[in-house]
Every structure is written in structure tokens, then in C-alpha cells.
Amino acid sequence: MTDALEPRLTSWRPLLPWQSAAAAAALATRARWPHALLITGRRGIGKRSLARYFAQALLCEEPRADGSACGHCPSCGYVAAGAHPDLRLIEPVEYDEDGGPKPVDAIVVERIRELIEFAQLTAHRQRAKVALIAPAEAMNGAAANALLKTLEEPPPGTYLLLVTDQSARLPATIVSRCRLLPAPEPDVDSAIAWLAGEGVERAQLLLAQAGGAPLLALALADAAMQRERDALLDALSRPERLSPVAFGARLDAYPRDERKTRLADAVYWLLAWTADLAAVASGGAPRFNPDRHEALARLGARVARVALFRYYRALLQQRALLGHPLVPRLVAEALLFEYRAAFAQKDG
Ligand SMILES: [Zn+2]
């Protein structure tokens, strides 16, 4: 759900530069690899890449002495091709009649039942079976319940890799049955170098917009995404002229199945903007939108701070609700009316 900015239909990336040390440390204890590993960390730092790297290592037929995958055995080839028979990827995705993937709100119980069946089969390549659940918090209640038994008594040779950026939304019964691995945070230099290598211009600004998360920065580099950001931030810069209804109409101009994603994007920009406004109002510097420092300073001087903090909380609540049925236009309008009110109170 709130991963709308991140490509769900994973184009699996190789291990990222800032993950090497943590990956090596984890594989050094490979002999005691847990049946269920929960990789946690904020969005956009490469948790899935790390999970994929582990999956390949566990499935490799001739692993190196340090526990990493050899890269040239048949299993490594299948993983690279995204077609290993002993590897399952469980995502909130459905397939239409043409086999085309379509994002959906939740990982439903049927997906977990398929996973349980898979876990009971004999491994095709005789090494291991690996299932990757990403994002794990997308499992609905029934799906999480169905998974519990497999977590308690995993069939031998079966490894579960769960990935989440919202572990608080996972049932405690799931979390307590996994070994936790916090994904390594990238440092600014390697993040910028990596983004430049991906052909991203203005890497520094995009990394700021993404709060330091490189894969999120890459997603935000999309031209359409930046157009939406500009339109929204221009509107937020002039609260007295801001029209929530016009913004709602802008959202409604998108095809129906895109509106929720666009709303999730808007909530992301609103959160970043509001955090910057609070920072600037307290004499700090904007973390996410350094290119908008002037407008933020002007607004920070006149915003009602209590209302601003209340607004930030409202945005967080709204973000948690994005996976539920809602009318994107109405949500966007309500959020912008409330934003405008944070200024009206001060003036009036
Ligand atoms: Zn191999």
C-alpha cells in the first residue's frame, strides 16, 4: 500500500554497495541460518535486494567459503533469470487474464496457502526452498494467521525471508517467531555515487527529497513524479490561494486505478513538507526540500505551530489508512483544507 512509490513488481537488484558488510556478517553465520528472517528498515534503502541476495546464497549449489552465492551454478542462473523453481516471491499482486501483474491492497490467505503447499514439496534443485514475503505488513489477518503454523514448524530446508518497513503493523506473533535483521542504512556518499551510476541527475536534491533513501530517490526521479511534486509544493507555498477542490480534481483526472497511488504520493510530499515547515519554524534547515527553503522560511514565520504538529499527526494517521477503501479526491481535499487552516488560525 504505502509503498506506492517503490516498484512492487520487483525488478530484483543486485546487492547494493552499502549492504556488503552487513550481508557478509549475516552469511558468516550461515550454518545457523534461521528458518524465518525479518528484514526491517525504512522504505527505499534496499531491503528487497538484501533478501534476494540471501535467497540466492541459500539456493546456490556451490556456495563460496564465505557463504555467498557462486554466481555461475544452475541455481544462481535461475535466480538471476527470476525463474528458480524453489524460490517463491509473495507480493500484494494479482495476475489478470493475460498474465499481467496488477498491484492489490493486500496479500490474501490464498497466497499463503500456496506458500504452505510449496513448503511441503521436495526441493527441485535439492538445496533449499526459499519464500520471500514483501512487504510482510501487506498480509491481511487471515494470511498472517495462516503463516503462523509454518513459522512454528517449518518443513526442513525451508527458509522464509520477510521484508517490512512497518514492523509495528505486523502481528507480534509473527515478529516473535522471526530473527530480526535491521537493513543497513546507506551513507550519503555511497548513496549519491549509486544514484549517479543509475543515471540520476540532481542526485543530491533527490536524495534529500527521499530523506536519504536511495531507492526511493530513484523512484522520485521520475519526471511525472517531479511534476506532481512541483504542482503540490507550489500550491502549498501559497496557502491563501490554495484550492483543495482544484487539487482534488487534479487527482480525479488520473485513471481510477492510479488515483490511490497518486494520493499516496501526495501524502508523502505533504509529510515531507510539513516536517520541513516545522524544522524551519524552529530555526532549523529543511531536510527534504532544500530547493524550497525560501518559501518554507516565509511560511514558517507565520504558521500556527500547534496546528502544524496536529496536522503532521493527521497525515501519519492518513498514511496508515491508505490501504483501506477510500475516495482519494475527498481525502486529498480534507488534508488540504486542514493545511490551509494551520495558517488561517495564526492570521485570524
Ligand atoms: Zn551458485
Short mmCIF file of C-alpha atoms and ligand atoms in Angstrom, two decimals:
data_model
loop_
_atom_site.label_atom_id
_atom_site.label_comp_id
_atom_site.label_asym_id
_atom_site.label_seq_id
_atom_site.Cartn_x
_atom_site.Cartn_y
_atom_site.Cartn_z
CA MET A 1 0.00 0.00 0.00
CA THR A 2 2.14 2.93 1.11
CA ASP A 3 4.94 1.50 -0.96
CA ALA A 4 3.27 3.07 -3.94
CA LEU A 5 6.43 4.91 -4.90
CA GLU A 6 8.53 1.79 -4.82
CA PRO A 7 8.25 -0.65 -7.73
CA ARG A 8 6.35 -3.58 -6.34
CA LEU A 9 6.88 -5.94 -9.21
CA THR A 10 10.39 -6.27 -8.15
CA SER A 11 12.99 -5.78 -10.75
CA TRP A 12 15.42 -7.56 -8.48
CA ARG A 13 18.55 -5.61 -7.92
CA PRO A 14 21.93 -6.99 -7.02
CA LEU A 15 23.34 -6.29 -3.58
CA LEU A 16 23.75 -2.54 -3.05
CA PRO A 17 27.15 -1.08 -2.16
CA TRP A 18 26.21 -0.07 1.39
CA GLN A 19 24.96 -3.59 2.15
CA SER A 20 28.17 -5.58 1.60
CA ALA A 21 29.42 -5.61 5.20
CA ALA A 22 26.05 -6.47 6.74
CA ALA A 23 25.44 -9.20 4.16
CA ALA A 24 28.85 -10.73 4.76
CA ALA A 25 28.32 -10.67 8.52
CA ALA A 26 24.97 -12.41 8.17
CA LEU A 27 26.30 -15.09 5.82
CA ALA A 28 29.26 -15.73 8.11
CA THR A 29 26.78 -17.43 10.46
CA ARG A 30 25.12 -19.25 7.60
CA ALA A 31 25.36 -22.64 9.32
CA ARG A 32 22.84 -21.34 11.85
CA TRP A 33 20.62 -19.56 9.35
CA PRO A 34 17.16 -19.04 10.85
CA HIS A 35 14.03 -20.52 9.31
CA ALA A 36 12.45 -17.09 9.30
CA LEU A 37 14.34 -13.85 8.88
CA LEU A 38 12.57 -10.50 9.14
CA ILE A 39 14.46 -7.70 7.41
CA THR A 40 13.37 -4.35 8.79
CA GLY A 41 14.22 -0.77 7.93
CA ARG A 42 12.74 2.27 6.33
CA ARG A 43 11.48 2.37 2.84
CA GLY A 44 13.85 2.78 -0.09
CA ILE A 45 17.14 1.55 1.39
CA GLY A 46 17.20 -1.80 -0.44
CA LYS A 47 15.69 -4.39 1.88
CA ARG A 48 14.48 -6.50 -1.05
CA SER A 49 17.89 -6.51 -2.69
CA LEU A 50 19.34 -7.83 0.53
CA ALA A 51 16.63 -10.51 0.74
CA ARG A 52 17.28 -11.55 -2.85
CA TYR A 53 20.99 -11.79 -2.14
CA PHE A 54 20.32 -14.11 0.79
CA ALA A 55 17.86 -16.17 -1.26
CA GLN A 56 20.45 -16.71 -3.98
CA ALA A 57 23.08 -17.69 -1.41
CA LEU A 58 20.73 -20.20 0.26
CA LEU A 59 19.83 -21.77 -3.09
CA CYS A 60 23.34 -21.78 -4.58
CA GLU A 61 24.71 -25.23 -5.35
CA GLU A 62 28.36 -24.33 -4.85
CA PRO A 63 28.44 -21.53 -2.28
CA ARG A 64 31.79 -19.85 -1.63
CA ALA A 65 33.66 -20.33 1.62
CA ASP A 66 32.23 -17.05 2.97
CA GLY A 67 28.70 -18.37 2.40
CA SER A 68 27.87 -16.17 -0.59
CA ALA A 69 26.47 -17.45 -3.88
CA CYS A 70 28.90 -18.60 -6.58
CA GLY A 71 27.08 -16.76 -9.35
CA HIS A 72 27.53 -19.44 -12.02
CA CYS A 73 25.83 -22.68 -10.92
CA PRO A 74 22.42 -23.60 -12.41
CA SER A 75 20.60 -22.34 -9.30
CA CYS A 76 22.32 -18.95 -9.47
CA GLY A 77 21.31 -18.79 -13.14
CA TYR A 78 17.66 -19.50 -12.33
CA VAL A 79 17.63 -16.86 -9.59
CA ALA A 80 19.18 -14.30 -11.94
CA ALA A 81 16.52 -15.13 -14.53
CA GLY A 82 13.80 -14.75 -11.89
CA ALA A 83 12.67 -18.32 -12.51
CA HIS A 84 14.01 -20.59 -9.77
CA PRO A 85 11.52 -23.39 -9.03
CA ASP A 86 12.50 -23.40 -5.33
CA LEU A 87 12.07 -19.67 -4.86
CA ARG A 88 8.70 -18.01 -4.29
CA LEU A 89 8.03 -14.32 -4.21
CA ILE A 90 4.86 -13.34 -2.37
CA GLU A 91 3.73 -9.79 -3.04
CA PRO A 92 0.40 -7.94 -2.99
CA VAL A 93 -0.11 -8.60 -6.68
CA GLU A 94 -2.79 -10.30 -8.74
CA TYR A 95 -2.48 -11.55 -12.29
CA ASP A 96 -5.11 -10.68 -14.86
CA GLU A 97 -6.25 -12.95 -17.70
CA ASP A 98 -3.28 -12.02 -19.87
CA GLY A 99 -0.93 -12.87 -17.01
CA GLY A 100 -0.18 -9.21 -16.45
CA PRO A 101 0.56 -8.29 -12.83
CA LYS A 102 -1.68 -5.78 -11.07
CA PRO A 103 -0.96 -4.33 -7.60
CA VAL A 104 -3.62 -5.04 -4.98
CA ASP A 105 -4.06 -3.82 -1.41
CA ALA A 106 -3.26 -6.99 0.50
CA ILE A 107 -1.50 -10.34 0.48
CA VAL A 108 -4.51 -12.62 0.91
CA VAL A 109 -4.74 -16.02 2.57
CA GLU A 110 -4.73 -17.88 -0.77
CA ARG A 111 -1.19 -16.65 -1.43
CA ILE A 112 -0.07 -18.01 1.95
CA ARG A 113 -1.81 -21.33 1.32
CA GLU A 114 0.15 -21.63 -1.91
CA LEU A 115 3.28 -20.87 0.08
CA ILE A 116 2.47 -23.65 2.57
CA GLU A 117 1.96 -26.11 -0.28
CA PHE A 118 5.27 -25.02 -1.78
CA ALA A 119 6.99 -25.52 1.57
CA GLN A 120 5.80 -29.12 1.70
CA LEU A 121 7.15 -30.06 -1.73
CA THR A 122 10.59 -31.55 -2.26
CA ALA A 123 13.11 -29.02 -3.48
CA HIS A 124 13.67 -29.29 -7.26
CA ARG A 125 17.36 -28.48 -7.01
CA GLN A 126 17.86 -30.42 -3.73
CA ARG A 127 19.32 -27.42 -1.90
CA ALA A 128 16.62 -25.46 -0.12
CA LYS A 129 13.30 -23.75 -0.63
CA VAL A 130 13.04 -20.03 -0.10
CA ALA A 131 9.96 -17.85 0.09
CA LEU A 132 10.20 -14.10 0.16
CA ILE A 133 7.26 -12.10 1.52
CA ALA A 134 7.43 -8.41 0.66
CA PRO A 135 6.10 -6.29 2.17
CA ALA A 136 5.14 -8.58 5.05
CA GLU A 137 2.78 -5.99 6.56
CA ALA A 138 0.61 -6.35 3.46
CA MET A 139 -0.59 -9.74 4.75
CA ASN A 140 -4.15 -9.40 5.98
CA GLY A 141 -5.22 -11.01 9.27
CA ALA A 142 -6.19 -14.34 7.76
CA ALA A 143 -2.96 -14.53 5.77
CA ALA A 144 -0.83 -13.78 8.84
CA ASN A 145 -2.71 -16.43 10.83
CA ALA A 146 -2.21 -18.99 8.11
CA LEU A 147 1.51 -18.27 8.08
CA LEU A 148 1.91 -18.77 11.84
CA LYS A 149 1.89 -22.57 11.74
CA THR A 150 4.61 -22.66 9.08
CA LEU A 151 6.65 -20.25 11.18
CA GLU A 152 6.27 -22.51 14.20
CA GLU A 153 7.05 -25.78 12.47
CA PRO A 154 8.80 -25.03 9.22
CA PRO A 155 9.37 -28.04 6.94
CA PRO A 156 13.10 -28.87 6.85
CA GLY A 157 15.11 -26.93 4.30
CA THR A 158 12.53 -24.17 4.01
CA TYR A 159 13.56 -20.59 4.63
CA LEU A 160 11.27 -17.61 4.90
CA LEU A 161 12.52 -14.12 4.23
CA LEU A 162 10.14 -11.36 5.29
CA VAL A 163 10.68 -7.73 4.43
CA THR A 164 8.93 -4.82 6.12
CA ASP A 165 9.24 -1.08 6.62
CA GLN A 166 6.30 -1.05 9.03
CA SER A 167 7.06 -3.82 11.51
CA ALA A 168 4.67 -2.19 14.01
CA ARG A 169 1.85 -3.26 11.69
CA LEU A 170 2.87 -6.92 11.86
CA PRO A 171 1.24 -9.16 14.48
CA ALA A 172 3.56 -9.70 17.47
CA THR A 173 3.07 -13.45 16.99
CA ILE A 174 4.76 -13.20 13.58
CA VAL A 175 7.58 -10.90 14.69
CA SER A 176 8.44 -13.04 17.72
CA ARG A 177 8.95 -16.11 15.51
CA CYS A 178 11.46 -14.42 13.22
CA ARG A 179 15.06 -13.44 13.67
CA LEU A 180 15.27 -9.69 13.09
CA LEU A 181 17.82 -8.12 10.81
CA PRO A 182 17.83 -4.33 10.53
CA ALA A 183 18.81 -3.45 6.96
CA PRO A 184 21.94 -1.27 6.80
CA GLU A 185 21.44 2.46 6.23
CA PRO A 186 23.37 3.96 3.33
CA ASP A 187 25.82 6.80 3.93
CA VAL A 188 25.30 9.93 1.84
CA ASP A 189 28.41 9.49 -0.31
CA SER A 190 27.72 5.95 -1.43
CA ALA A 191 24.04 6.79 -1.94
CA ILE A 192 24.89 9.71 -4.24
CA ALA A 193 27.51 7.69 -6.10
CA TRP A 194 24.99 4.90 -6.61
CA LEU A 195 22.29 7.30 -7.85
CA ALA A 196 24.74 8.91 -10.27
CA GLY A 197 25.60 5.43 -11.55
CA GLU A 198 21.87 4.89 -12.18
CA GLY A 199 21.89 8.00 -14.38
CA VAL A 200 20.07 10.24 -11.90
CA GLU A 201 20.74 13.95 -12.31
CA ARG A 202 20.45 16.23 -9.28
CA ALA A 203 21.20 13.16 -7.13
CA GLN A 204 21.78 15.26 -4.01
CA LEU A 205 18.40 17.02 -4.19
CA LEU A 206 16.56 13.77 -4.95
CA LEU A 207 18.27 12.04 -2.07
CA ALA A 208 17.14 14.89 0.18
CA GLN A 209 13.57 14.56 -1.11
CA ALA A 210 13.75 10.88 -0.25
CA GLY A 211 15.06 11.56 3.26
CA GLY A 212 18.32 9.79 2.41
CA ALA A 213 16.75 6.61 0.98
CA PRO A 214 18.44 5.94 -2.39
CA LEU A 215 15.90 3.60 -3.99
CA LEU A 216 13.12 5.97 -3.07
CA ALA A 217 15.18 8.80 -4.57
CA LEU A 218 15.42 6.80 -7.78
CA ALA A 219 11.63 6.38 -7.88
CA LEU A 220 11.14 10.09 -7.18
CA ALA A 221 13.43 10.99 -10.10
CA ASP A 222 10.60 10.06 -12.46
CA ALA A 223 9.57 13.15 -14.46
CA ALA A 224 5.83 12.74 -13.82
CA MET A 225 6.51 12.37 -10.11
CA GLN A 226 8.51 15.60 -10.07
CA ARG A 227 5.76 17.42 -11.98
CA GLU A 228 3.25 16.37 -9.32
CA ARG A 229 5.64 17.45 -6.58
CA ASP A 230 6.12 20.88 -8.17
CA ALA A 231 2.38 21.38 -8.58
CA LEU A 232 1.66 20.41 -4.99
CA LEU A 233 4.52 22.37 -3.43
CA ASP A 234 3.66 25.46 -5.50
CA ALA A 235 0.14 25.24 -4.10
CA LEU A 236 1.36 24.67 -0.54
CA SER A 237 3.66 27.69 -0.83
CA ARG A 238 0.62 29.98 -1.14
CA PRO A 239 -1.92 28.72 1.38
CA GLU A 240 -4.12 31.80 0.92
CA ARG A 241 -4.61 30.89 -2.73
CA LEU A 242 -4.59 27.12 -2.28
CA SER A 243 -7.66 25.39 -3.69
CA PRO A 244 -8.22 21.94 -2.17
CA VAL A 245 -11.05 21.33 -4.63
CA ALA A 246 -8.83 22.09 -7.61
CA PHE A 247 -6.23 19.68 -6.28
CA GLY A 248 -8.90 17.01 -5.78
CA ALA A 249 -9.96 17.50 -9.39
CA ARG A 250 -6.33 17.11 -10.49
CA LEU A 251 -6.27 13.73 -8.74
CA ASP A 252 -9.56 12.73 -10.36
CA ALA A 253 -8.10 13.46 -13.79
CA TYR A 254 -5.98 10.31 -13.41
CA PRO A 255 -7.43 6.91 -14.37
CA ARG A 256 -9.35 5.39 -11.48
CA ASP A 257 -6.78 2.69 -10.68
CA GLU A 258 -3.98 5.26 -10.41
CA ARG A 259 -5.68 7.67 -8.02
CA LYS A 260 -4.80 5.85 -4.82
CA THR A 261 -1.15 5.74 -5.80
CA ARG A 262 -1.21 9.45 -6.61
CA LEU A 263 -2.82 10.13 -3.24
CA ALA A 264 -0.11 8.08 -1.50
CA ASP A 265 2.49 10.16 -3.34
CA ALA A 266 0.74 13.38 -2.28
CA VAL A 267 0.66 12.24 1.35
CA TYR A 268 4.38 11.55 1.11
CA TRP A 269 5.11 15.06 -0.20
CA LEU A 270 2.79 16.58 2.41
CA LEU A 271 4.58 14.76 5.24
CA ALA A 272 7.99 15.87 3.99
CA TRP A 273 6.79 19.46 3.51
CA THR A 274 5.19 19.60 6.95
CA ALA A 275 8.32 18.20 8.62
CA ASP A 276 10.39 20.85 6.82
CA LEU A 277 7.99 23.59 7.85
CA ALA A 278 8.24 22.52 11.49
CA ALA A 279 12.05 22.43 11.24
CA VAL A 280 12.26 25.88 9.65
CA ALA A 281 9.73 27.35 12.12
CA SER A 282 12.05 26.21 14.93
CA GLY A 283 15.09 27.79 13.29
CA GLY A 284 16.37 24.65 11.56
CA ALA A 285 17.01 23.82 7.90
CA PRO A 286 14.67 21.91 5.58
CA ARG A 287 15.74 18.29 5.28
CA PHE A 288 13.54 17.14 2.39
CA ASN A 289 13.04 20.24 0.27
CA PRO A 290 16.22 22.31 0.37
CA ASP A 291 15.29 23.77 -3.04
CA ARG A 292 12.23 25.38 -1.42
CA HIS A 293 13.98 26.98 1.50
CA GLU A 294 12.74 30.48 0.71
CA ALA A 295 9.05 29.59 0.61
CA LEU A 296 9.42 27.44 3.73
CA ALA A 297 11.07 30.30 5.64
CA ARG A 298 8.31 32.71 4.63
CA LEU A 299 5.61 30.24 5.73
CA GLY A 300 7.45 29.06 8.82
CA ALA A 301 7.30 32.60 10.20
CA ARG A 302 3.52 32.70 10.11
CA VAL A 303 2.31 29.12 10.61
CA ALA A 304 0.42 28.19 13.79
CA ARG A 305 2.80 25.65 15.28
CA VAL A 306 0.35 23.69 17.39
CA ALA A 307 -1.88 23.30 14.35
CA LEU A 308 1.13 22.22 12.32
CA PHE A 309 2.05 19.43 14.73
CA ARG A 310 -1.57 18.32 14.86
CA TYR A 311 -1.56 18.31 11.07
CA TYR A 312 1.55 16.16 10.95
CA ARG A 313 -0.15 13.59 13.18
CA ALA A 314 -3.22 13.64 10.94
CA LEU A 315 -1.01 12.93 7.92
CA LEU A 316 0.60 9.97 9.66
CA GLN A 317 -2.82 8.58 10.50
CA GLN A 318 -3.92 9.04 6.92
CA ARG A 319 -0.83 7.25 5.67
CA ALA A 320 -1.74 4.25 7.79
CA LEU A 321 -5.21 4.20 6.22
CA LEU A 322 -4.09 4.31 2.61
CA GLY A 323 -4.57 0.56 2.17
CA HIS A 324 -8.25 0.81 3.05
CA PRO A 325 -11.11 1.66 0.73
CA LEU A 326 -11.33 5.41 0.39
CA VAL A 327 -12.16 8.13 -2.11
CA PRO A 328 -8.78 9.68 -2.96
CA ARG A 329 -10.26 13.02 -4.02
CA LEU A 330 -12.13 13.51 -0.72
CA VAL A 331 -9.09 12.54 1.36
CA ALA A 332 -6.86 14.96 -0.57
CA GLU A 333 -9.37 17.78 -0.22
CA ALA A 334 -9.74 17.25 3.53
CA LEU A 335 -5.97 17.21 4.01
CA LEU A 336 -5.51 20.44 2.09
CA PHE A 337 -8.34 22.23 3.90
CA GLU A 338 -6.65 21.30 7.16
CA TYR A 339 -3.29 22.55 5.88
CA ARG A 340 -4.81 25.90 4.94
CA ALA A 341 -6.39 26.16 8.38
CA ALA A 342 -2.95 25.98 10.05
CA PHE A 343 -2.30 29.42 8.55
CA ALA A 344 -5.76 30.91 8.93
CA GLN A 345 -5.64 30.35 12.70
CA LYS A 346 -2.49 32.35 13.08
CA ASP A 347 -3.79 35.21 10.97
CA GLY A 348 -7.28 35.29 12.44
ZN ZN B 1 25.65 -20.68 -7.29
#
